[in-house]
Amino acid sequence: MALVQCPVCNKRISSKAPQCPHCSTSSAGDNESALRIAQIKKSQRLMNQSFITMTLFIGGVVVLFWGGEEPEGVRLTAGAVLLTLGFVGYLVTRVQMVINKRKSV
């Protein structure tokens, strides 16, 4: 008996178990379709994260540059934080998407 990863939830289960106790996926069934479904779910989650981080970035640009006058104080800080979080988050998410896509091929 060895511990293996469930193809759907990636938790460790016994190789002798008829189904995963965490997500109830049958280990005797078609694991390829379960793996594909898990891959699609992860891809969707990453695309949602990408959308959220892009929204943060755009929000930072709007806060910093809306109105034409030089931002000061809280407006400057909030805009810079939103801009930075959005940009870095977007880059990290895009790298994760590329890695995820390479795993599926």
PDB file of N, CA and C in Angstrom:
ATOM      1  N   MET A   1       0.846  -1.179   0.000  1.00  0.00           N
ATOM      2  CA  MET A   1       0.000   0.000   0.000  1.00  0.00           C
ATOM      3  C   MET A   1       0.890   1.241   0.000  1.00  0.00           C
ATOM      4  N   ALA A   2       0.662   2.122  -0.948  1.00  0.00           N
ATOM      5  CA  ALA A   2       1.423   3.363  -1.048  1.00  0.00           C
ATOM      6  C   ALA A   2       0.459   4.538  -1.027  1.00  0.00           C
ATOM      7  N   LEU A   3       1.002   5.687  -0.690  1.00  0.00           N
ATOM      8  CA  LEU A   3       0.200   6.914  -0.734  1.00  0.00           C
ATOM      9  C   LEU A   3       0.412   7.582  -2.087  1.00  0.00           C
ATOM     10  N   VAL A   4      -0.690   7.884  -2.756  1.00  0.00           N
ATOM     11  CA  VAL A   4      -0.657   8.538  -4.062  1.00  0.00           C
ATOM     12  C   VAL A   4      -1.517   9.800  -3.993  1.00  0.00           C
ATOM     13  N   GLN A   5      -1.381  10.652  -4.989  1.00  0.00           N
ATOM     14  CA  GLN A   5      -2.189  11.870  -5.034  1.00  0.00           C
ATOM     15  C   GLN A   5      -3.468  11.614  -5.801  1.00  0.00           C
ATOM     16  N   CYS A   6      -4.555  12.147  -5.272  1.00  0.00           N
ATOM     17  CA  CYS A   6      -5.835  12.096  -5.975  1.00  0.00           C
ATOM     18  C   CYS A   6      -5.718  12.995  -7.211  1.00  0.00           C
ATOM     19  N   PRO A   7      -6.180  12.554  -8.379  1.00  0.00           N
ATOM     20  CA  PRO A   7      -6.047  13.375  -9.584  1.00  0.00           C
ATOM     21  C   PRO A   7      -6.918  14.630  -9.577  1.00  0.00           C
ATOM     22  N   VAL A   8      -7.937  14.669  -8.741  1.00  0.00           N
ATOM     23  CA  VAL A   8      -8.840  15.819  -8.723  1.00  0.00           C
ATOM     24  C   VAL A   8      -8.462  16.824  -7.643  1.00  0.00           C
ATOM     25  N   CYS A   9      -8.350  16.353  -6.387  1.00  0.00           N
ATOM     26  CA  CYS A   9      -8.115  17.293  -5.287  1.00  0.00           C
ATOM     27  C   CYS A   9      -6.655  17.359  -4.845  1.00  0.00           C
ATOM     28  N   ASN A  10      -5.803  16.511  -5.403  1.00  0.00           N
ATOM     29  CA  ASN A  10      -4.361  16.480  -5.129  1.00  0.00           C
ATOM     30  C   ASN A  10      -4.014  16.194  -3.670  1.00  0.00           C
ATOM     31  N   LYS A  11      -4.923  15.572  -2.929  1.00  0.00           N
ATOM     32  CA  LYS A  11      -4.616  15.169  -1.561  1.00  0.00           C
ATOM     33  C   LYS A  11      -4.111  13.735  -1.574  1.00  0.00           C
ATOM     34  N   ARG A  12      -3.359  13.378  -0.558  1.00  0.00           N
ATOM     35  CA  ARG A  12      -2.765  12.042  -0.504  1.00  0.00           C
ATOM     36  C   ARG A  12      -3.803  11.021  -0.040  1.00  0.00           C
ATOM     37  N   ILE A  13      -3.891   9.926  -0.805  1.00  0.00           N
ATOM     38  CA  ILE A  13      -4.811   8.844  -0.464  1.00  0.00           C
ATOM     39  C   ILE A  13      -4.085   7.516  -0.618  1.00  0.00           C
ATOM     40  N   SER A  14      -4.671   6.474  -0.085  1.00  0.00           N
ATOM     41  CA  SER A  14      -4.099   5.137  -0.210  1.00  0.00           C
ATOM     42  C   SER A  14      -4.284   4.638  -1.640  1.00  0.00           C
ATOM     43  N   SER A  15      -3.303   3.914  -2.138  1.00  0.00           N
ATOM     44  CA  SER A  15      -3.408   3.359  -3.482  1.00  0.00           C
ATOM     45  C   SER A  15      -4.443   2.240  -3.540  1.00  0.00           C
ATOM     46  N   LYS A  16      -4.807   1.682  -2.404  1.00  0.00           N
ATOM     47  CA  LYS A  16      -5.792   0.601  -2.334  1.00  0.00           C
ATOM     48  C   LYS A  16      -7.221   1.126  -2.158  1.00  0.00           C
ATOM     49  N   ALA A  17      -7.378   2.403  -1.883  1.00  0.00           N
ATOM     50  CA  ALA A  17      -8.708   2.958  -1.637  1.00  0.00           C
ATOM     51  C   ALA A  17      -9.536   2.944  -2.927  1.00  0.00           C
ATOM     52  N   PRO A  18     -10.813   2.518  -2.843  1.00  0.00           N
ATOM     53  CA  PRO A  18     -11.651   2.493  -4.051  1.00  0.00           C
ATOM     54  C   PRO A  18     -12.045   3.886  -4.531  1.00  0.00           C
ATOM     55  N   GLN A  19     -12.060   4.857  -3.620  1.00  0.00           N
ATOM     56  CA  GLN A  19     -12.360   6.239  -3.992  1.00  0.00           C
ATOM     57  C   GLN A  19     -11.680   7.178  -3.015  1.00  0.00           C
ATOM     58  N   CYS A  20     -11.528   8.411  -3.437  1.00  0.00           N
ATOM     59  CA  CYS A  20     -10.896   9.423  -2.593  1.00  0.00           C
ATOM     60  C   CYS A  20     -11.858   9.786  -1.452  1.00  0.00           C
ATOM     61  N   PRO A  21     -11.391   9.759  -0.195  1.00  0.00           N
ATOM     62  CA  PRO A  21     -12.274  10.123   0.916  1.00  0.00           C
ATOM     63  C   PRO A  21     -12.563  11.629   0.976  1.00  0.00           C
ATOM     64  N   HIS A  22     -11.771  12.430   0.267  1.00  0.00           N
ATOM     65  CA  HIS A  22     -11.942  13.882   0.311  1.00  0.00           C
ATOM     66  C   HIS A  22     -12.938  14.388  -0.727  1.00  0.00           C
ATOM     67  N   CYS A  23     -12.834  13.876  -1.961  1.00  0.00           N
ATOM     68  CA  CYS A  23     -13.697  14.382  -3.030  1.00  0.00           C
ATOM     69  C   CYS A  23     -14.568  13.301  -3.664  1.00  0.00           C
ATOM     70  N   SER A  24     -14.460  12.063  -3.211  1.00  0.00           N
ATOM     71  CA  SER A  24     -15.270  10.918  -3.664  1.00  0.00           C
ATOM     72  C   SER A  24     -15.048  10.559  -5.128  1.00  0.00           C
ATOM     73  N   THR A  25     -13.877  10.852  -5.666  1.00  0.00           N
ATOM     74  CA  THR A  25     -13.545  10.455  -7.028  1.00  0.00           C
ATOM     75  C   THR A  25     -13.136   8.998  -7.023  1.00  0.00           C
ATOM     76  N   SER A  26     -13.687   8.224  -7.926  1.00  0.00           N
ATOM     77  CA  SER A  26     -13.370   6.805  -8.014  1.00  0.00           C
ATOM     78  C   SER A  26     -11.963   6.631  -8.566  1.00  0.00           C
ATOM     79  N   SER A  27     -11.156   5.814  -7.902  1.00  0.00           N
ATOM     80  CA  SER A  27      -9.794   5.583  -8.385  1.00  0.00           C
ATOM     81  C   SER A  27      -9.765   4.531  -9.483  1.00  0.00           C
ATOM     82  N   ALA A  28     -10.830   3.756  -9.622  1.00  0.00           N
ATOM     83  CA  ALA A  28     -10.883   2.734 -10.665  1.00  0.00           C
ATOM     84  C   ALA A  28     -11.439   3.285 -11.973  1.00  0.00           C
ATOM     85  N   GLY A  29     -12.024   4.463 -11.941  1.00  0.00           N
ATOM     86  CA  GLY A  29     -12.667   5.045 -13.121  1.00  0.00           C
ATOM     87  C   GLY A  29     -11.687   5.701 -14.062  1.00  0.00           C
ATOM     88  N   ASP A  30     -12.228   6.553 -14.888  1.00  0.00           N
ATOM     89  CA  ASP A  30     -11.444   7.259 -15.901  1.00  0.00           C
ATOM     90  C   ASP A  30     -10.730   8.450 -15.265  1.00  0.00           C
ATOM     91  N   ASN A  31      -9.471   8.271 -14.912  1.00  0.00           N
ATOM     92  CA  ASN A  31      -8.712   9.334 -14.259  1.00  0.00           C
ATOM     93  C   ASN A  31      -8.306  10.436 -15.230  1.00  0.00           C
ATOM     94  N   GLU A  32      -8.251  10.116 -16.507  1.00  0.00           N
ATOM     95  CA  GLU A  32      -7.847  11.124 -17.484  1.00  0.00           C
ATOM     96  C   GLU A  32      -8.865  12.254 -17.563  1.00  0.00           C
ATOM     97  N   SER A  33     -10.148  11.915 -17.535  1.00  0.00           N
ATOM     98  CA  SER A  33     -11.164  12.969 -17.581  1.00  0.00           C
ATOM     99  C   SER A  33     -11.179  13.763 -16.280  1.00  0.00           C
ATOM    100  N   ALA A  34     -10.928  13.096 -15.158  1.00  0.00           N
ATOM    101  CA  ALA A  34     -10.859  13.806 -13.877  1.00  0.00           C
ATOM    102  C   ALA A  34      -9.667  14.760 -13.859  1.00  0.00           C
ATOM    103  N   LEU A  35      -8.551  14.337 -14.414  1.00  0.00           N
ATOM    104  CA  LEU A  35      -7.382  15.210 -14.506  1.00  0.00           C
ATOM    105  C   LEU A  35      -7.669  16.412 -15.405  1.00  0.00           C
ATOM    106  N   ARG A  36      -8.363  16.196 -16.489  1.00  0.00           N
ATOM    107  CA  ARG A  36      -8.694  17.289 -17.416  1.00  0.00           C
ATOM    108  C   ARG A  36      -9.631  18.304 -16.755  1.00  0.00           C
ATOM    109  N   ILE A  37     -10.600  17.791 -16.002  1.00  0.00           N
ATOM    110  CA  ILE A  37     -11.517  18.685 -15.295  1.00  0.00           C
ATOM    111  C   ILE A  37     -10.760  19.515 -14.264  1.00  0.00           C
ATOM    112  N   ALA A  38      -9.850  18.891 -13.528  1.00  0.00           N
ATOM    113  CA  ALA A  38      -9.047  19.620 -12.540  1.00  0.00           C
ATOM    114  C   ALA A  38      -8.179  20.670 -13.221  1.00  0.00           C
ATOM    115  N   GLN A  39      -7.637  20.342 -14.390  1.00  0.00           N
ATOM    116  CA  GLN A  39      -6.810  21.284 -15.141  1.00  0.00           C
ATOM    117  C   GLN A  39      -7.635  22.491 -15.598  1.00  0.00           C
ATOM    118  N   ILE A  40      -8.844  22.249 -16.052  1.00  0.00           N
ATOM    119  CA  ILE A  40      -9.724  23.337 -16.497  1.00  0.00           C
ATOM    120  C   ILE A  40     -10.096  24.227 -15.323  1.00  0.00           C
ATOM    121  N   LYS A  41     -10.399  23.635 -14.174  1.00  0.00           N
ATOM    122  CA  LYS A  41     -10.747  24.421 -12.982  1.00  0.00           C
ATOM    123  C   LYS A  41      -9.580  25.304 -12.548  1.00  0.00           C
ATOM    124  N   LYS A  42      -8.370  24.757 -12.585  1.00  0.00           N
ATOM    125  CA  LYS A  42      -7.206  25.546 -12.196  1.00  0.00           C
ATOM    126  C   LYS A  42      -6.974  26.683 -13.188  1.00  0.00           C
ATOM    127  N   SER A  43      -7.169  26.408 -14.463  1.00  0.00           N
ATOM    128  CA  SER A  43      -7.012  27.441 -15.484  1.00  0.00           C
ATOM    129  C   SER A  43      -8.030  28.564 -15.284  1.00  0.00           C
ATOM    130  N   GLN A  44      -9.266  28.207 -14.973  1.00  0.00           N
ATOM    131  CA  GLN A  44     -10.302  29.207 -14.718  1.00  0.00           C
ATOM    132  C   GLN A  44      -9.966  30.051 -13.492  1.00  0.00           C
ATOM    133  N   ARG A  45      -9.473  29.419 -12.437  1.00  0.00           N
ATOM    134  CA  ARG A  45      -9.097  30.143 -11.225  1.00  0.00           C
ATOM    135  C   ARG A  45      -7.984  31.141 -11.527  1.00  0.00           C
ATOM    136  N   LEU A  46      -7.007  30.728 -12.316  1.00  0.00           N
ATOM    137  CA  LEU A  46      -5.906  31.625 -12.672  1.00  0.00           C
ATOM    138  C   LEU A  46      -6.382  32.784 -13.548  1.00  0.00           C
ATOM    139  N   MET A  47      -7.325  32.525 -14.435  1.00  0.00           N
ATOM    140  CA  MET A  47      -7.845  33.618 -15.265  1.00  0.00           C
ATOM    141  C   MET A  47      -8.634  34.613 -14.415  1.00  0.00           C
ATOM    142  N   ASN A  48      -9.362  34.123 -13.418  1.00  0.00           N
ATOM    143  CA  ASN A  48     -10.076  35.025 -12.512  1.00  0.00           C
ATOM    144  C   ASN A  48      -9.096  35.880 -11.713  1.00  0.00           C
ATOM    145  N   GLN A  49      -8.020  35.257 -11.234  1.00  0.00           N
ATOM    146  CA  GLN A  49      -6.997  36.016 -10.514  1.00  0.00           C
ATOM    147  C   GLN A  49      -6.369  37.066 -11.421  1.00  0.00           C
ATOM    148  N   SER A  50      -6.124  36.707 -12.659  1.00  0.00           N
ATOM    149  CA  SER A  50      -5.546  37.649 -13.616  1.00  0.00           C
ATOM    150  C   SER A  50      -6.469  38.844 -13.822  1.00  0.00           C
ATOM    151  N   PHE A  51      -7.763  38.596 -13.925  1.00  0.00           N
ATOM    152  CA  PHE A  51      -8.732  39.676 -14.089  1.00  0.00           C
ATOM    153  C   PHE A  51      -8.751  40.594 -12.862  1.00  0.00           C
ATOM    154  N   ILE A  52      -8.713  40.013 -11.678  1.00  0.00           N
ATOM    155  CA  ILE A  52      -8.735  40.804 -10.445  1.00  0.00           C
ATOM    156  C   ILE A  52      -7.484  41.667 -10.333  1.00  0.00           C
ATOM    157  N   THR A  53      -6.322  41.100 -10.628  1.00  0.00           N
ATOM    158  CA  THR A  53      -5.088  41.881 -10.525  1.00  0.00           C
ATOM    159  C   THR A  53      -5.030  42.974 -11.593  1.00  0.00           C
ATOM    160  N   MET A  54      -5.557  42.710 -12.776  1.00  0.00           N
ATOM    161  CA  MET A  54      -5.598  43.756 -13.808  1.00  0.00           C
ATOM    162  C   MET A  54      -6.532  44.872 -13.378  1.00  0.00           C
ATOM    163  N   THR A  55      -7.625  44.528 -12.720  1.00  0.00           N
ATOM    164  CA  THR A  55      -8.549  45.536 -12.202  1.00  0.00           C
ATOM    165  C   THR A  55      -7.878  46.389 -11.133  1.00  0.00           C
ATOM    166  N   LEU A  56      -7.079  45.771 -10.257  1.00  0.00           N
ATOM    167  CA  LEU A  56      -6.326  46.533  -9.256  1.00  0.00           C
ATOM    168  C   LEU A  56      -5.355  47.506  -9.925  1.00  0.00           C
ATOM    169  N   PHE A  57      -4.670  47.027 -10.951  1.00  0.00           N
ATOM    170  CA  PHE A  57      -3.721  47.872 -11.675  1.00  0.00           C
ATOM    171  C   PHE A  57      -4.425  49.080 -12.298  1.00  0.00           C
ATOM    172  N   ILE A  58      -5.531  48.833 -12.965  1.00  0.00           N
ATOM    173  CA  ILE A  58      -6.274  49.924 -13.594  1.00  0.00           C
ATOM    174  C   ILE A  58      -6.813  50.878 -12.534  1.00  0.00           C
ATOM    175  N   GLY A  59      -7.268  50.328 -11.410  1.00  0.00           N
ATOM    176  CA  GLY A  59      -7.730  51.180 -10.312  1.00  0.00           C
ATOM    177  C   GLY A  59      -6.628  52.071  -9.794  1.00  0.00           C
ATOM    178  N   GLY A  60      -5.408  51.561  -9.690  1.00  0.00           N
ATOM    179  CA  GLY A  60      -4.270  52.367  -9.263  1.00  0.00           C
ATOM    180  C   GLY A  60      -3.962  53.490 -10.233  1.00  0.00           C
ATOM    181  N   VAL A  61      -4.034  53.194 -11.521  1.00  0.00           N
ATOM    182  CA  VAL A  61      -3.794  54.228 -12.533  1.00  0.00           C
ATOM    183  C   VAL A  61      -4.863  55.313 -12.441  1.00  0.00           C
ATOM    184  N   VAL A  62      -6.107  54.907 -12.269  1.00  0.00           N
ATOM    185  CA  VAL A  62      -7.201  55.881 -12.174  1.00  0.00           C
ATOM    186  C   VAL A  62      -7.031  56.756 -10.939  1.00  0.00           C
ATOM    187  N   VAL A  63      -6.707  56.139  -9.799  1.00  0.00           N
ATOM    188  CA  VAL A  63      -6.540  56.916  -8.560  1.00  0.00           C
ATOM    189  C   VAL A  63      -5.388  57.908  -8.695  1.00  0.00           C
ATOM    190  N   LEU A  64      -4.303  57.488  -9.313  1.00  0.00           N
ATOM    191  CA  LEU A  64      -3.137  58.368  -9.439  1.00  0.00           C
ATOM    192  C   LEU A  64      -3.331  59.502 -10.449  1.00  0.00           C
ATOM    193  N   PHE A  65      -3.969  59.228 -11.566  1.00  0.00           N
ATOM    194  CA  PHE A  65      -3.961  60.189 -12.663  1.00  0.00           C
ATOM    195  C   PHE A  65      -5.307  60.819 -12.979  1.00  0.00           C
ATOM    196  N   TRP A  66      -6.354  60.512 -12.237  1.00  0.00           N
ATOM    197  CA  TRP A  66      -7.667  61.098 -12.507  1.00  0.00           C
ATOM    198  C   TRP A  66      -7.706  62.545 -12.029  1.00  0.00           C
ATOM    199  N   GLY A  67      -8.187  63.420 -12.817  1.00  0.00           N
ATOM    200  CA  GLY A  67      -8.378  64.802 -12.420  1.00  0.00           C
ATOM    201  C   GLY A  67      -7.283  65.751 -12.839  1.00  0.00           C
ATOM    202  N   GLY A  68      -6.129  65.272 -13.210  1.00  0.00           N
ATOM    203  CA  GLY A  68      -5.083  66.134 -13.729  1.00  0.00           C
ATOM    204  C   GLY A  68      -4.141  66.747 -12.708  1.00  0.00           C
ATOM    205  N   GLU A  69      -4.559  66.892 -11.456  1.00  0.00           N
ATOM    206  CA  GLU A  69      -3.647  67.496 -10.483  1.00  0.00           C
ATOM    207  C   GLU A  69      -2.722  66.426  -9.887  1.00  0.00           C
ATOM    208  N   GLU A  70      -1.646  66.867  -9.307  1.00  0.00           N
ATOM    209  CA  GLU A  70      -0.634  65.991  -8.714  1.00  0.00           C
ATOM    210  C   GLU A  70      -1.228  65.298  -7.470  1.00  0.00           C
ATOM    211  N   PRO A  71      -1.178  63.949  -7.397  1.00  0.00           N
ATOM    212  CA  PRO A  71      -1.711  63.251  -6.224  1.00  0.00           C
ATOM    213  C   PRO A  71      -0.831  63.482  -4.998  1.00  0.00           C
ATOM    214  N   GLU A  72      -1.478  63.634  -3.841  1.00  0.00           N
ATOM    215  CA  GLU A  72      -0.761  63.857  -2.586  1.00  0.00           C
ATOM    216  C   GLU A  72      -1.381  63.018  -1.486  1.00  0.00           C
ATOM    217  N   GLY A  73      -0.608  62.751  -0.463  1.00  0.00           N
ATOM    218  CA  GLY A  73      -1.097  62.113   0.751  1.00  0.00           C
ATOM    219  C   GLY A  73      -1.678  60.729   0.539  1.00  0.00           C
ATOM    220  N   VAL A  74      -2.904  60.545   1.030  1.00  0.00           N
ATOM    221  CA  VAL A  74      -3.564  59.241   0.983  1.00  0.00           C
ATOM    222  C   VAL A  74      -3.821  58.800  -0.453  1.00  0.00           C
ATOM    223  N   ARG A  75      -4.172  59.738  -1.292  1.00  0.00           N
ATOM    224  CA  ARG A  75      -4.428  59.404  -2.700  1.00  0.00           C
ATOM    225  C   ARG A  75      -3.175  58.868  -3.378  1.00  0.00           C
ATOM    226  N   LEU A  76      -2.045  59.461  -3.111  1.00  0.00           N
ATOM    227  CA  LEU A  76      -0.781  58.998  -3.674  1.00  0.00           C
ATOM    228  C   LEU A  76      -0.437  57.603  -3.162  1.00  0.00           C
ATOM    229  N   THR A  77      -0.586  57.406  -1.860  1.00  0.00           N
ATOM    230  CA  THR A  77      -0.267  56.106  -1.260  1.00  0.00           C
ATOM    231  C   THR A  77      -1.203  55.014  -1.777  1.00  0.00           C
ATOM    232  N   ALA A  78      -2.509  55.293  -1.781  1.00  0.00           N
ATOM    233  CA  ALA A  78      -3.477  54.302  -2.252  1.00  0.00           C
ATOM    234  C   ALA A  78      -3.247  53.952  -3.717  1.00  0.00           C
ATOM    235  N   GLY A  79      -3.008  54.956  -4.531  1.00  0.00           N
ATOM    236  CA  GLY A  79      -2.760  54.704  -5.949  1.00  0.00           C
ATOM    237  C   GLY A  79      -1.507  53.892  -6.186  1.00  0.00           C
ATOM    238  N   ALA A  80      -0.445  54.224  -5.460  1.00  0.00           N
ATOM    239  CA  ALA A  80       0.805  53.484  -5.622  1.00  0.00           C
ATOM    240  C   ALA A  80       0.665  52.038  -5.163  1.00  0.00           C
ATOM    241  N   VAL A  81      -0.037  51.826  -4.061  1.00  0.00           N
ATOM    242  CA  VAL A  81      -0.234  50.458  -3.557  1.00  0.00           C
ATOM    243  C   VAL A  81      -1.067  49.648  -4.541  1.00  0.00           C
ATOM    244  N   LEU A  82      -2.165  50.219  -5.019  1.00  0.00           N
ATOM    245  CA  LEU A  82      -3.006  49.510  -5.991  1.00  0.00           C
ATOM    246  C   LEU A  82      -2.243  49.210  -7.277  1.00  0.00           C
ATOM    247  N   LEU A  83      -1.515  50.161  -7.761  1.00  0.00           N
ATOM    248  CA  LEU A  83      -0.737  49.999  -8.985  1.00  0.00           C
ATOM    249  C   LEU A  83       0.302  48.891  -8.822  1.00  0.00           C
ATOM    250  N   THR A  84       1.027  48.915  -7.711  1.00  0.00           N
ATOM    251  CA  THR A  84       2.070  47.918  -7.468  1.00  0.00           C
ATOM    252  C   THR A  84       1.491  46.529  -7.270  1.00  0.00           C
ATOM    253  N   LEU A  85       0.459  46.408  -6.434  1.00  0.00           N
ATOM    254  CA  LEU A  85      -0.161  45.099  -6.203  1.00  0.00           C
ATOM    255  C   LEU A  85      -0.737  44.529  -7.492  1.00  0.00           C
ATOM    256  N   GLY A  86      -1.384  45.368  -8.261  1.00  0.00           N
ATOM    257  CA  GLY A  86      -1.953  44.909  -9.516  1.00  0.00           C
ATOM    258  C   GLY A  86      -0.901  44.451 -10.504  1.00  0.00           C
ATOM    259  N   PHE A  87       0.171  45.219 -10.635  1.00  0.00           N
ATOM    260  CA  PHE A  87       1.218  44.879 -11.602  1.00  0.00           C
ATOM    261  C   PHE A  87       1.949  43.600 -11.202  1.00  0.00           C
ATOM    262  N   VAL A  88       2.388  43.531  -9.954  1.00  0.00           N
ATOM    263  CA  VAL A  88       3.117  42.341  -9.489  1.00  0.00           C
ATOM    264  C   VAL A  88       2.203  41.116  -9.494  1.00  0.00           C
ATOM    265  N   GLY A  89       0.982  41.286  -9.025  1.00  0.00           N
ATOM    266  CA  GLY A  89       0.035  40.166  -9.027  1.00  0.00           C
ATOM    267  C   GLY A  89      -0.247  39.656 -10.424  1.00  0.00           C
ATOM    268  N   TYR A  90      -0.375  40.566 -11.366  1.00  0.00           N
ATOM    269  CA  TYR A  90      -0.627  40.164 -12.749  1.00  0.00           C
ATOM    270  C   TYR A  90       0.556  39.384 -13.313  1.00  0.00           C
ATOM    271  N   LEU A  91       1.767  39.859 -13.060  1.00  0.00           N
ATOM    272  CA  LEU A  91       2.949  39.135 -13.556  1.00  0.00           C
ATOM    273  C   LEU A  91       3.038  37.736 -12.952  1.00  0.00           C
ATOM    274  N   VAL A  92       2.821  37.636 -11.660  1.00  0.00           N
ATOM    275  CA  VAL A  92       2.889  36.326 -10.985  1.00  0.00           C
ATOM    276  C   VAL A  92       1.814  35.397 -11.537  1.00  0.00           C
ATOM    277  N   THR A  93       0.612  35.907 -11.719  1.00  0.00           N
ATOM    278  CA  THR A  93      -0.478  35.087 -12.235  1.00  0.00           C
ATOM    279  C   THR A  93      -0.199  34.627 -13.662  1.00  0.00           C
ATOM    280  N   ARG A  94       0.354  35.502 -14.490  1.00  0.00           N
ATOM    281  CA  ARG A  94       0.670  35.103 -15.866  1.00  0.00           C
ATOM    282  C   ARG A  94       1.740  34.015 -15.901  1.00  0.00           C
ATOM    283  N   VAL A  95       2.741  34.105 -15.027  1.00  0.00           N
ATOM    284  CA  VAL A  95       3.764  33.054 -14.958  1.00  0.00           C
ATOM    285  C   VAL A  95       3.116  31.737 -14.531  1.00  0.00           C
ATOM    286  N   GLN A  96       2.217  31.786 -13.549  1.00  0.00           N
ATOM    287  CA  GLN A  96       1.515  30.578 -13.124  1.00  0.00           C
ATOM    288  C   GLN A  96       0.678  30.000 -14.258  1.00  0.00           C
ATOM    289  N   MET A  97       0.074  30.853 -15.075  1.00  0.00           N
ATOM    290  CA  MET A  97      -0.718  30.366 -16.204  1.00  0.00           C
ATOM    291  C   MET A  97       0.160  29.656 -17.234  1.00  0.00           C
ATOM    292  N   VAL A  98       1.341  30.203 -17.494  1.00  0.00           N
ATOM    293  CA  VAL A  98       2.255  29.568 -18.445  1.00  0.00           C
ATOM    294  C   VAL A  98       2.720  28.216 -17.914  1.00  0.00           C
ATOM    295  N   ILE A  99       3.059  28.156 -16.637  1.00  0.00           N
ATOM    296  CA  ILE A  99       3.486  26.896 -16.030  1.00  0.00           C
ATOM    297  C   ILE A  99       2.353  25.885 -16.076  1.00  0.00           C
ATOM    298  N   ASN A 100       1.141  26.318 -15.752  1.00  0.00           N
ATOM    299  CA  ASN A 100      -0.009  25.438 -15.768  1.00  0.00           C
ATOM    300  C   ASN A 100      -0.275  24.905 -17.180  1.00  0.00           C
ATOM    301  N   LYS A 101      -0.120  25.758 -18.178  1.00  0.00           N
ATOM    302  CA  LYS A 101      -0.345  25.330 -19.549  1.00  0.00           C
ATOM    303  C   LYS A 101       0.717  24.330 -20.005  1.00  0.00           C
ATOM    304  N   ARG A 102       1.956  24.538 -19.591  1.00  0.00           N
ATOM    305  CA  ARG A 102       3.022  23.602 -19.965  1.00  0.00           C
ATOM    306  C   ARG A 102       2.835  22.242 -19.312  1.00  0.00           C
ATOM    307  N   LYS A 103       2.264  22.208 -18.109  1.00  0.00           N
ATOM    308  CA  LYS A 103       1.994  20.941 -17.439  1.00  0.00           C
ATOM    309  C   LYS A 103       0.933  20.138 -18.180  1.00  0.00           C
ATOM    310  N   SER A 104      -0.028  20.828 -18.787  1.00  0.00           N
ATOM    311  CA  SER A 104      -1.136  20.126 -19.438  1.00  0.00           C
ATOM    312  C   SER A 104      -0.755  19.536 -20.778  1.00  0.00           C
ATOM    313  N   VAL A 105       0.308  20.031 -21.387  1.00  0.00           N
ATOM    314  CA  VAL A 105       0.703  19.536 -22.722  1.00  0.00           C
ATOM    315  C   VAL A 105       1.485  18.287 -22.614  1.00  0.00           C
TER     316      VAL A 105
END
